Structures are given as C-alpha cells and as structure tokens.
PDB file of C-alpha atoms in Angstrom:
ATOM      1  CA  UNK A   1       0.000   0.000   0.000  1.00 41.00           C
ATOM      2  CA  UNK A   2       2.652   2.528   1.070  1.00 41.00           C
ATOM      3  CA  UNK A   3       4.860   1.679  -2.415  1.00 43.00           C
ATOM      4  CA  UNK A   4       1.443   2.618  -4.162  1.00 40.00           C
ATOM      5  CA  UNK A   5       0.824   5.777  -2.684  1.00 42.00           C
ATOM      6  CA  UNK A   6       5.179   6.513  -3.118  1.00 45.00           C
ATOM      7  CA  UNK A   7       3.947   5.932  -6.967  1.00 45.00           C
ATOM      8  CA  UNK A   8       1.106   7.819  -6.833  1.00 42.00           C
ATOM      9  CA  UNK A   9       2.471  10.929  -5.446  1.00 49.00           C
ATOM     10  CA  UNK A  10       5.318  10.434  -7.412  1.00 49.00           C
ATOM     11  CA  UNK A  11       3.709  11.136 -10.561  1.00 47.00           C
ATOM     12  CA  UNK A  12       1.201  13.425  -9.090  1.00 46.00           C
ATOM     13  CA  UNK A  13       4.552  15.610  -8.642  1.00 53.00           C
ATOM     14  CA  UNK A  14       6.164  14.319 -11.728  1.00 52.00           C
ATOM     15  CA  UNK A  15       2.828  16.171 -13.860  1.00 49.00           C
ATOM     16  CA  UNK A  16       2.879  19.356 -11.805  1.00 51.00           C
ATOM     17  CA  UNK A  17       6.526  20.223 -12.398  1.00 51.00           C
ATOM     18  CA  UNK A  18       7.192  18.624 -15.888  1.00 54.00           C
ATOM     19  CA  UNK A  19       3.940  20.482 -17.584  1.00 53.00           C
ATOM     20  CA  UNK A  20       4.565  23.948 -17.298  1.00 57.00           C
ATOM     21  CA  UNK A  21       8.407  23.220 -18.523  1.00 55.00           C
ATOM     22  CA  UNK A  22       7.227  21.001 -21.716  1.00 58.00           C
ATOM     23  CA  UNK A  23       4.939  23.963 -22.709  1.00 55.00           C
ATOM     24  CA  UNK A  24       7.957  26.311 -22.043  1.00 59.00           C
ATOM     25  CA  UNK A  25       9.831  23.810 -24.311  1.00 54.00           C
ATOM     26  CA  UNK A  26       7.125  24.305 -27.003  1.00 56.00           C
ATOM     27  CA  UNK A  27       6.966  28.052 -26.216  1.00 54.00           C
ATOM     28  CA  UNK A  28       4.333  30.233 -27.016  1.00 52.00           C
ATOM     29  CA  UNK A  29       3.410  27.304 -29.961  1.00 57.00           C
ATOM     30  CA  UNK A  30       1.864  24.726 -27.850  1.00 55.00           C
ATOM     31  CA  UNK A  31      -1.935  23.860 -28.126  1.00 65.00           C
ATOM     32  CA  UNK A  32      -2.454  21.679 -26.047  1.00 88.00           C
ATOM     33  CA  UNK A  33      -1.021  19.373 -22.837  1.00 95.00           C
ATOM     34  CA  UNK A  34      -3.291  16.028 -22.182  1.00 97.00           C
ATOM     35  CA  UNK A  35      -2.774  13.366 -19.752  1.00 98.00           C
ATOM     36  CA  UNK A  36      -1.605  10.242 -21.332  1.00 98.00           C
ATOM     37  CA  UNK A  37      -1.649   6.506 -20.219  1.00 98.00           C
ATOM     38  CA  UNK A  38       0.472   3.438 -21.785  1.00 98.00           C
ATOM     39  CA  UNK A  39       1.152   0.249 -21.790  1.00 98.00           C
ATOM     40  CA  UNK A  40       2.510  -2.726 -23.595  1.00 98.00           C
ATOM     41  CA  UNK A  41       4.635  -5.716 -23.500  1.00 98.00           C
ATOM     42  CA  UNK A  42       8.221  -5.527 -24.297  1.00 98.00           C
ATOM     43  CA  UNK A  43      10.858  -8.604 -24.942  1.00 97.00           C
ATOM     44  CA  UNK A  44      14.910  -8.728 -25.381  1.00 97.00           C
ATOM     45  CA  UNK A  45      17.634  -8.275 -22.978  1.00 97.00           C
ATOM     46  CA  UNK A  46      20.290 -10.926 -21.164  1.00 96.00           C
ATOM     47  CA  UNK A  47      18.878 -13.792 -19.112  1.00 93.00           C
ATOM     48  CA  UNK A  48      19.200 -12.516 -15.298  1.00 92.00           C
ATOM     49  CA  UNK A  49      17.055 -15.152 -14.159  1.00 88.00           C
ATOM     50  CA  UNK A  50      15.898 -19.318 -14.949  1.00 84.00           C
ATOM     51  CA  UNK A  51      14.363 -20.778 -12.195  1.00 80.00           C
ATOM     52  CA  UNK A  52      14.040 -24.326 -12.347  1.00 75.00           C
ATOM     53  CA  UNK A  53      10.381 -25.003 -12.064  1.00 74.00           C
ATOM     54  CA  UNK A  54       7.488 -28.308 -12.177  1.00 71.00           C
ATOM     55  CA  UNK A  55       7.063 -27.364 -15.576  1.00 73.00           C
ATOM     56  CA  UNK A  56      10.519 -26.836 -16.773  1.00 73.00           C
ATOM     57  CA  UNK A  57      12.444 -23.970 -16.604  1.00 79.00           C
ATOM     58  CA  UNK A  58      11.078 -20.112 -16.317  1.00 83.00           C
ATOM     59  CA  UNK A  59      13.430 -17.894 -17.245  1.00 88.00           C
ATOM     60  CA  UNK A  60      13.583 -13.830 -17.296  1.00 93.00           C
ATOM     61  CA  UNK A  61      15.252 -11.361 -19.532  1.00 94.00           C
ATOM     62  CA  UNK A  62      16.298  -7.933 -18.551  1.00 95.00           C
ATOM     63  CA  UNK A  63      14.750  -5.743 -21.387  1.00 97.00           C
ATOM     64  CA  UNK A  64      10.883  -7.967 -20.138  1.00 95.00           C
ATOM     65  CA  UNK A  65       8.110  -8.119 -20.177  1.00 96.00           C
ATOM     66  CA  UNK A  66       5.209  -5.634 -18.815  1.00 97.00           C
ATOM     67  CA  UNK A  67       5.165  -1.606 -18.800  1.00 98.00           C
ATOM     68  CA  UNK A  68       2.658   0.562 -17.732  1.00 98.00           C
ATOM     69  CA  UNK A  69       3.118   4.041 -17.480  1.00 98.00           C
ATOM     70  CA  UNK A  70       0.939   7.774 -17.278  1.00 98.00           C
ATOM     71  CA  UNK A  71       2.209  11.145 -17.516  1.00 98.00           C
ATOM     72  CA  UNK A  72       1.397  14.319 -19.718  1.00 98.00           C
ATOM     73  CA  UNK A  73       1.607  14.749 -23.754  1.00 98.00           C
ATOM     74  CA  UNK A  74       2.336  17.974 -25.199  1.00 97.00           C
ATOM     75  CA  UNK A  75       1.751  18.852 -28.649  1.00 94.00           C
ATOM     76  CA  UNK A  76       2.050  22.195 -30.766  1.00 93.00           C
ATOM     77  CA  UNK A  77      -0.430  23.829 -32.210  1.00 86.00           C
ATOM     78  CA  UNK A  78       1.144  25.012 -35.732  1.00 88.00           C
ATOM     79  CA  UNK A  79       4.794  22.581 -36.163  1.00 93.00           C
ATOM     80  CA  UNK A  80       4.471  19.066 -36.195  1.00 96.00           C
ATOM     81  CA  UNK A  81       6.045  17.923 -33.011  1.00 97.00           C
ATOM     82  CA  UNK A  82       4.718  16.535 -29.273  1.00 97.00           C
ATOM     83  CA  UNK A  83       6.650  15.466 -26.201  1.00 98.00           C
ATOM     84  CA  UNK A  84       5.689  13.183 -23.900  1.00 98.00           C
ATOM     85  CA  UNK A  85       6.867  12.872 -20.684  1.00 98.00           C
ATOM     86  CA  UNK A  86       5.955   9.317 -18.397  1.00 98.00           C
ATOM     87  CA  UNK A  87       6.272   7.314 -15.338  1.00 98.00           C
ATOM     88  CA  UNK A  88       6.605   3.973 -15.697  1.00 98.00           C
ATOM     89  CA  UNK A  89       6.362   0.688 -13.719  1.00 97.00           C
ATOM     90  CA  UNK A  90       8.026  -2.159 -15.799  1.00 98.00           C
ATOM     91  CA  UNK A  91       7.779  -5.690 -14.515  1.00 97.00           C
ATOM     92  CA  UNK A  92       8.591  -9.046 -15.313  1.00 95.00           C
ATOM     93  CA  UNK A  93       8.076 -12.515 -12.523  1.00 91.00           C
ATOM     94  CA  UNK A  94       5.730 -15.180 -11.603  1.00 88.00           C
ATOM     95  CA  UNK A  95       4.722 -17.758  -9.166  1.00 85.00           C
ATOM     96  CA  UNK A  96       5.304 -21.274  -8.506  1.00 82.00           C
ATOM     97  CA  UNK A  97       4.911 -24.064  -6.434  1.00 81.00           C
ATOM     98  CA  UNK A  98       8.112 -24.425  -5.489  1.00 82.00           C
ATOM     99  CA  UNK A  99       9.322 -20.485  -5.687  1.00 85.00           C
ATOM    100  CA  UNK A 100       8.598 -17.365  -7.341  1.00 90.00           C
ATOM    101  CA  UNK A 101      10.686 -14.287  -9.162  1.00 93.00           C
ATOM    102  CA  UNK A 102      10.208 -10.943  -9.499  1.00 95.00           C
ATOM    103  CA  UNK A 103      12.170  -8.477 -11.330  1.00 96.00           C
ATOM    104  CA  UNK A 104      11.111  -4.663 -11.759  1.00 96.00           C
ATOM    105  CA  UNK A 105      12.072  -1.397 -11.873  1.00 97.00           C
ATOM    106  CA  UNK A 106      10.577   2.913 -12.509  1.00 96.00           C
ATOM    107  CA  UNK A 107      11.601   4.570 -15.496  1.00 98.00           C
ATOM    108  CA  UNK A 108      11.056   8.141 -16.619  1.00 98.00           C
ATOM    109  CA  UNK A 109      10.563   8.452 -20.204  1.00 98.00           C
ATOM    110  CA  UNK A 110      10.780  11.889 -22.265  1.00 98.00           C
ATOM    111  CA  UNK A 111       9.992  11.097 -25.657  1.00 98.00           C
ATOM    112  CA  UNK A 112       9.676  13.772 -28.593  1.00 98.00           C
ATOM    113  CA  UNK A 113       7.870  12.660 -31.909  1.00 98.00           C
ATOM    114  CA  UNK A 114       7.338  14.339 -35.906  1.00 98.00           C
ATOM    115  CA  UNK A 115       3.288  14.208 -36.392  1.00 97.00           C
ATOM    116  CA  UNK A 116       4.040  16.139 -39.925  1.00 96.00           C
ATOM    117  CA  UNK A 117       2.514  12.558 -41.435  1.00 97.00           C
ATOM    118  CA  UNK A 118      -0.759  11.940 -41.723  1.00 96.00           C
ATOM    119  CA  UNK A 119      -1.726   8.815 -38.516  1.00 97.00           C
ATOM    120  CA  UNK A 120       1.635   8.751 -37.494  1.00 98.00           C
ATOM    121  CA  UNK A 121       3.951   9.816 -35.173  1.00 98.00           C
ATOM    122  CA  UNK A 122       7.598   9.041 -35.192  1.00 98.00           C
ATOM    123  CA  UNK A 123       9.607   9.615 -32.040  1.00 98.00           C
ATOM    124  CA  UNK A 124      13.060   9.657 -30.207  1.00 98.00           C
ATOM    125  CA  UNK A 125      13.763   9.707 -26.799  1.00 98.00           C
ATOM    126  CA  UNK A 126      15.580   9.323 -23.440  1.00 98.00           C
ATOM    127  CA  UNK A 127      14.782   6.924 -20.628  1.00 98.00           C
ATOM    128  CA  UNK A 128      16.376   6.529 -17.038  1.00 97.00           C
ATOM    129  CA  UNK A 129      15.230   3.681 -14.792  1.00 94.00           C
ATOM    130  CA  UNK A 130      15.413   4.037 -10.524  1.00 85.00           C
ATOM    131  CA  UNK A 131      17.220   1.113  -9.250  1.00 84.00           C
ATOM    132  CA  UNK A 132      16.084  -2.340 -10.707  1.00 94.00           C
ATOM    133  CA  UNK A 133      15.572  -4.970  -7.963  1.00 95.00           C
ATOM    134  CA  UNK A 134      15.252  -8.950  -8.758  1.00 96.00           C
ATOM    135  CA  UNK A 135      14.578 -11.550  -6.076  1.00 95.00           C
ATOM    136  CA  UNK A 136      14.738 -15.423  -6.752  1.00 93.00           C
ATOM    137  CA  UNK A 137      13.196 -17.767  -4.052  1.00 91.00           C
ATOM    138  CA  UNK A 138      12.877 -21.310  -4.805  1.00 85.00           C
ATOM    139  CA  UNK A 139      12.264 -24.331  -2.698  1.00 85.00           C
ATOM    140  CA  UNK A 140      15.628 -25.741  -0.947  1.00 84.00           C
ATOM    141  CA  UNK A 141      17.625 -22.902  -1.898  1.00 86.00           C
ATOM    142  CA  UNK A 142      18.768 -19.702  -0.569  1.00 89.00           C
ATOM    143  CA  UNK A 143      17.180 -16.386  -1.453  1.00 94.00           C
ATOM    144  CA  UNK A 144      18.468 -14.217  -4.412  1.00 93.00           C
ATOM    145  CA  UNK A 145      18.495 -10.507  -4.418  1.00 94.00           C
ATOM    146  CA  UNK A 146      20.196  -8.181  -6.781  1.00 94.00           C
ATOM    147  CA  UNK A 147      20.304  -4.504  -7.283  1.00 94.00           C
ATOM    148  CA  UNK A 148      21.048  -3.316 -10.647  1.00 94.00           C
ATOM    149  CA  UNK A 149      21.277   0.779 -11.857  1.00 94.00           C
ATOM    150  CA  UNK A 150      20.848   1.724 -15.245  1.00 95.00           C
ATOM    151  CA  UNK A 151      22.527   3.767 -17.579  1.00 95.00           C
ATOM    152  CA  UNK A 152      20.546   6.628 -19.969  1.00 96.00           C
ATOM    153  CA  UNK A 153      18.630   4.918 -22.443  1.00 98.00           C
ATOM    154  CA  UNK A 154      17.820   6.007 -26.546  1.00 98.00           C
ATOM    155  CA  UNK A 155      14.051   5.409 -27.400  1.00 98.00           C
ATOM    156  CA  UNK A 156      13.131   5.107 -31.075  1.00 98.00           C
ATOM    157  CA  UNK A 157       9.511   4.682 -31.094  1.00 98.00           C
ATOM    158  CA  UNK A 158       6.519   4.637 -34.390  1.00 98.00           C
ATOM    159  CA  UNK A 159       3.097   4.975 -33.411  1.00 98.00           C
ATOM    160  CA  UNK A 160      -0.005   4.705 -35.967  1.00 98.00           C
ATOM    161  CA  UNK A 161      -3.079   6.757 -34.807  1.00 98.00           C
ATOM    162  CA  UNK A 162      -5.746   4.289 -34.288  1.00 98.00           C
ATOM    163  CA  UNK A 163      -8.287   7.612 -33.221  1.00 97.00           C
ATOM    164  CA  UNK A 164      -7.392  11.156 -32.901  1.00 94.00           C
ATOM    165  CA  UNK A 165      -6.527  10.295 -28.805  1.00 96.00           C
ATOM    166  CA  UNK A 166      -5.161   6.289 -29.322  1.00 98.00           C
ATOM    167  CA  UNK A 167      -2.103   5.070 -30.987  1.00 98.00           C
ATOM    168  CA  UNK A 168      -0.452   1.273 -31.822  1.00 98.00           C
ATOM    169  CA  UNK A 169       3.175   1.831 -30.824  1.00 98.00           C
ATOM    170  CA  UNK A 170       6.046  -0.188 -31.900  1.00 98.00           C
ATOM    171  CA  UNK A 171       9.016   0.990 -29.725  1.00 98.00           C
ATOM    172  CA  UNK A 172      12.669  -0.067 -29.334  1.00 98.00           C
ATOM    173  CA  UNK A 173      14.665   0.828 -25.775  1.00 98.00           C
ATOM    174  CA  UNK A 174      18.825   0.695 -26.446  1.00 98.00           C
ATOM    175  CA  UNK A 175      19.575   0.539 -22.678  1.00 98.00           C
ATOM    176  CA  UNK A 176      22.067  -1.570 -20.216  1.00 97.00           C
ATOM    177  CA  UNK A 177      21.841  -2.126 -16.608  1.00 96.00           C
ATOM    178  CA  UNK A 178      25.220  -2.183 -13.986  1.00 95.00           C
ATOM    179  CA  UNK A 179      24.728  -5.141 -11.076  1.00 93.00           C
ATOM    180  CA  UNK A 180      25.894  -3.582  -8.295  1.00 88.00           C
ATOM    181  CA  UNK A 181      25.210  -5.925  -5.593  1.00 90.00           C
ATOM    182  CA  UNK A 182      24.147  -9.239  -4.601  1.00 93.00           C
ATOM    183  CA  UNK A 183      22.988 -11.555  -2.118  1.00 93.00           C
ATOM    184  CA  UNK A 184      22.565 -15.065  -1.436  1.00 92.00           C
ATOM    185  CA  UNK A 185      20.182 -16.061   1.731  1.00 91.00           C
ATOM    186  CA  UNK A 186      22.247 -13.351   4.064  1.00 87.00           C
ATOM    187  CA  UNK A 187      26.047 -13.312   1.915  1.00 89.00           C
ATOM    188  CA  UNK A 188      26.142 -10.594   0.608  1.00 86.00           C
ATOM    189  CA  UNK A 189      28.349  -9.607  -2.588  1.00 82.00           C
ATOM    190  CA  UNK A 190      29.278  -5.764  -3.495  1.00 75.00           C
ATOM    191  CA  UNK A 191      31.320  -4.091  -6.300  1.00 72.00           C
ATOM    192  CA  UNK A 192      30.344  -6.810  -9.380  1.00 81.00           C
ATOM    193  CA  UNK A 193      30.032  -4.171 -11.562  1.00 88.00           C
ATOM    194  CA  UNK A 194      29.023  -6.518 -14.202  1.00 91.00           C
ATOM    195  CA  UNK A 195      27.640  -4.794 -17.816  1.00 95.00           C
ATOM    196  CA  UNK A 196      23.895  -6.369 -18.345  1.00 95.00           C
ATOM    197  CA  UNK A 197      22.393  -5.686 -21.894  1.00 97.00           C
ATOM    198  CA  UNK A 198      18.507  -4.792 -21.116  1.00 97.00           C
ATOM    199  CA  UNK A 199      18.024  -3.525 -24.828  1.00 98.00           C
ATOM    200  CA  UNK A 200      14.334  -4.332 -25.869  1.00 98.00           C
ATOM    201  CA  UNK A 201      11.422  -4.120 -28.581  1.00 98.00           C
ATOM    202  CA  UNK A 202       7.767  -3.556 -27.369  1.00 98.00           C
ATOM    203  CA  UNK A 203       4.043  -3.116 -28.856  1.00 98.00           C
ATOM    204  CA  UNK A 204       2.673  -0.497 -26.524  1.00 98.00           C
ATOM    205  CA  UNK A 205      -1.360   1.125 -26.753  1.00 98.00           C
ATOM    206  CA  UNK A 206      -1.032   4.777 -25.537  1.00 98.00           C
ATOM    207  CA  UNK A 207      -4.170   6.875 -24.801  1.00 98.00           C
ATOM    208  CA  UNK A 208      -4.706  10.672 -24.494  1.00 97.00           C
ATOM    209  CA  UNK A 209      -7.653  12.422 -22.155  1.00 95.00           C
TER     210      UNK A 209
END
C-alpha cells in the first residue's frame, strides 16, 4: 500500500513540475497538454534469471516483459512535433509451487515525436530507470536478491493513430543495466560491476484524455 501511494504521489509531482516546462519547451506554440496513459509488453535483454520449475524452466530477460506508465503529452499547435513525458512501472516474474521471481524497476521516459505525417507519429527519446531490484526464491535454496542501476537509455519509437486520442506503438529501448550488488540467503556480494544488456522491442497502446 505505502509503495502505491510513493507511486502515486510520485507522478502526481512528476505532472505538476514537468507540464509547465514542456509547454515552455514548445513556447508560445503549444496547443495543447493532455494526460496520457500506456502500456505494452516488451521482450529482449540478457537472461538474469531461470528458475528451475514443475514445468521446466522459467526464465527472465532484462529488457521484459510488462510496462505501464501515465504522464502528460504535449503537442504544438502550428509545427508538427509533441513530447511526452511518463512514469513507468516495468515488470517481469511469476509464481510457482516451489518459488517465485520478481524483477522490476521505474523509469522516466521523455519522448519527442514528428506528427508532420498523416496517422503517425515518429519519435526519439531518453529513458532513465530508478534502481532495478530482482529476487529469486525457490524451494531448498537460498534467497536471491540483486540490485542493478541503469545507464541513460535512446528510445526510437513509431506509433499509428488508431483515433485522434489512441495510438499502436512499436518501440525499441537501447539501454544496459550495472549489477551492483548481490545476495545469497544473508552473503552478501558488493562491487560486481558486471555490464547487463537490457536492450528491448515492445508493442505499446497509448491513450490521451
């Protein structure tokens, strides 16, 4: 509950600081600012996870596997250009009989996009993810946890207008994560500093109010 309302205010904050700068970035040009909502599933990235489960093995990649996300979208009234601006929960994990794994982390994305073509929008961007966290329990075994930070990420993102307020998004994130620290049960393990490649391609919905 308290993680929710951290997220919740978060953003709350996020919108009342970032929209009067992205219509200062527009200047005296922009038309409009609209809250915006996203989501979509994204796949790629190193293997930072298998867990051996009843079913075979589960494994999860760094770049997966579910984003949601809500912030503001600014777009100009005369030039062809927006910029969104989002806060994002991206996710990947499951349960099992004998275990379970999670693996998630908060990125801010700014993204700016051309709407000079008609029902589409092409866009480039910049993302920066909080720290990721991953935990591995399984039955027998001793707890995994790592912390991971992330580097500056490029966005390159198309998006076809499915209604003047909805667009199908296909969206790919060049990014890479640093693990930083480890633990097994209570050992734990500091300055890996090992390079993990997190890069990913998603099919995101966005909406526009």
């Amino acid at each position: 509950m308290r993680t929710a309302l951290f997220r919740t205010l978060s953003l709350a904050g996020l919108v009342a600081v970032a929209a009067p700068a992205l219509a200062d970035t527009m200047g005296s040009d922009a038309q409009q600012i609209r809250f915006v909502v996203h989501g979509g599933l994204t796949m790629g990235g190193d293997n930072i996870s298998t867990v051996q489960t009843d079913d075979g093995k589960d494994k999860i990649k760094a770049g997966g596997l579910f984003q949601v996300g809500a912030g503001i979208l600014a777009q100009a009234g005369t030039l062809p250009l927006a910029a969104q601006l989002t806060y994002n929960y991206h996710a990947d994990g499951d349960s099992y009989e004998n275990g379970s794994a999670s693996y998630h982390r908060q990125p801010i994305e700014l993204t700016f996009f051309y709407t000079g073509i008609e029902n589409w929008r092409l866009g480039a961007g910049v993302r920066k993810s909080g720290s990721a966290k991953l935990k591995v329990e399984q039955d027998g075994y001793a707890t995994v946890r790592g912390t991971l930070e992330s580097d500056p990420a490029l966005i390159l993102e198309a998006g076809y207008a499915l209604s003047p307020s909805a667009w199908l998004s296909a969206r790919y994130v060049d990014e890479s994560y640093t693990l930083k620290s480890a633990s097994v049960g209570n050992a734990s393990i500091k300055g890996l500093n090992e390079k993990i490649n997190a890069s990913h391609a998603g099919v995101f919905i966005t909406f526009a109010f």
